Amino acid sequence: MTAKATSESTWQQDVIDAEGPVLVDFW
């Protein structure tokens, strides 16, 4: 995951941009 998982919006955008549906499917 990302180290900047402070705010949901921030980490969500970062993850979606990096991994995409991988994390979306996990969550």
PDB file of C-alpha atoms in Angstrom:
ATOM      1  CA  MET A   1       0.000   0.000   0.000  1.00  0.00           C
ATOM      2  CA  THR A   2       0.943   3.637   0.046  1.00  0.00           C
ATOM      3  CA  ALA A   3       2.771   5.294   2.915  1.00  0.00           C
ATOM      4  CA  LYS A   4       0.523   8.348   2.773  1.00  0.00           C
ATOM      5  CA  ALA A   5      -2.615   6.569   3.911  1.00  0.00           C
ATOM      6  CA  THR A   6      -3.584   9.554   6.031  1.00  0.00           C
ATOM      7  CA  SER A   7      -6.730  10.667   4.272  1.00  0.00           C
ATOM      8  CA  GLU A   8      -9.065   8.233   2.543  1.00  0.00           C
ATOM      9  CA  SER A   9      -9.395  10.418  -0.540  1.00  0.00           C
ATOM     10  CA  THR A  10      -5.625  10.784  -0.887  1.00  0.00           C
ATOM     11  CA  TRP A  11      -4.750   7.112  -0.569  1.00  0.00           C
ATOM     12  CA  GLN A  12      -7.778   6.072  -2.615  1.00  0.00           C
ATOM     13  CA  GLN A  13      -6.755   8.281  -5.536  1.00  0.00           C
ATOM     14  CA  ASP A  14      -3.133   7.195  -5.218  1.00  0.00           C
ATOM     15  CA  VAL A  15      -4.014   3.509  -5.096  1.00  0.00           C
ATOM     16  CA  ILE A  16      -6.567   3.694  -7.897  1.00  0.00           C
ATOM     17  CA  ASP A  17      -4.018   5.518 -10.031  1.00  0.00           C
ATOM     18  CA  ALA A  18      -1.317   2.969  -9.230  1.00  0.00           C
ATOM     19  CA  GLU A  19      -3.066  -0.391  -8.867  1.00  0.00           C
ATOM     20  CA  GLY A  20      -6.557   0.375 -10.088  1.00  0.00           C
ATOM     21  CA  PRO A  21      -9.231  -2.333  -9.667  1.00  0.00           C
ATOM     22  CA  VAL A  22      -6.880  -4.478  -7.592  1.00  0.00           C
ATOM     23  CA  LEU A  23      -7.463  -2.555  -4.376  1.00  0.00           C
ATOM     24  CA  VAL A  24     -11.017  -1.742  -5.381  1.00  0.00           C
ATOM     25  CA  ASP A  25     -11.776  -5.442  -5.585  1.00  0.00           C
ATOM     26  CA  PHE A  26     -10.042  -6.036  -2.270  1.00  0.00           C
ATOM     27  CA  TRP A  27     -12.001  -3.359  -0.463  1.00  0.00           C
TER      28      TRP A  27
END
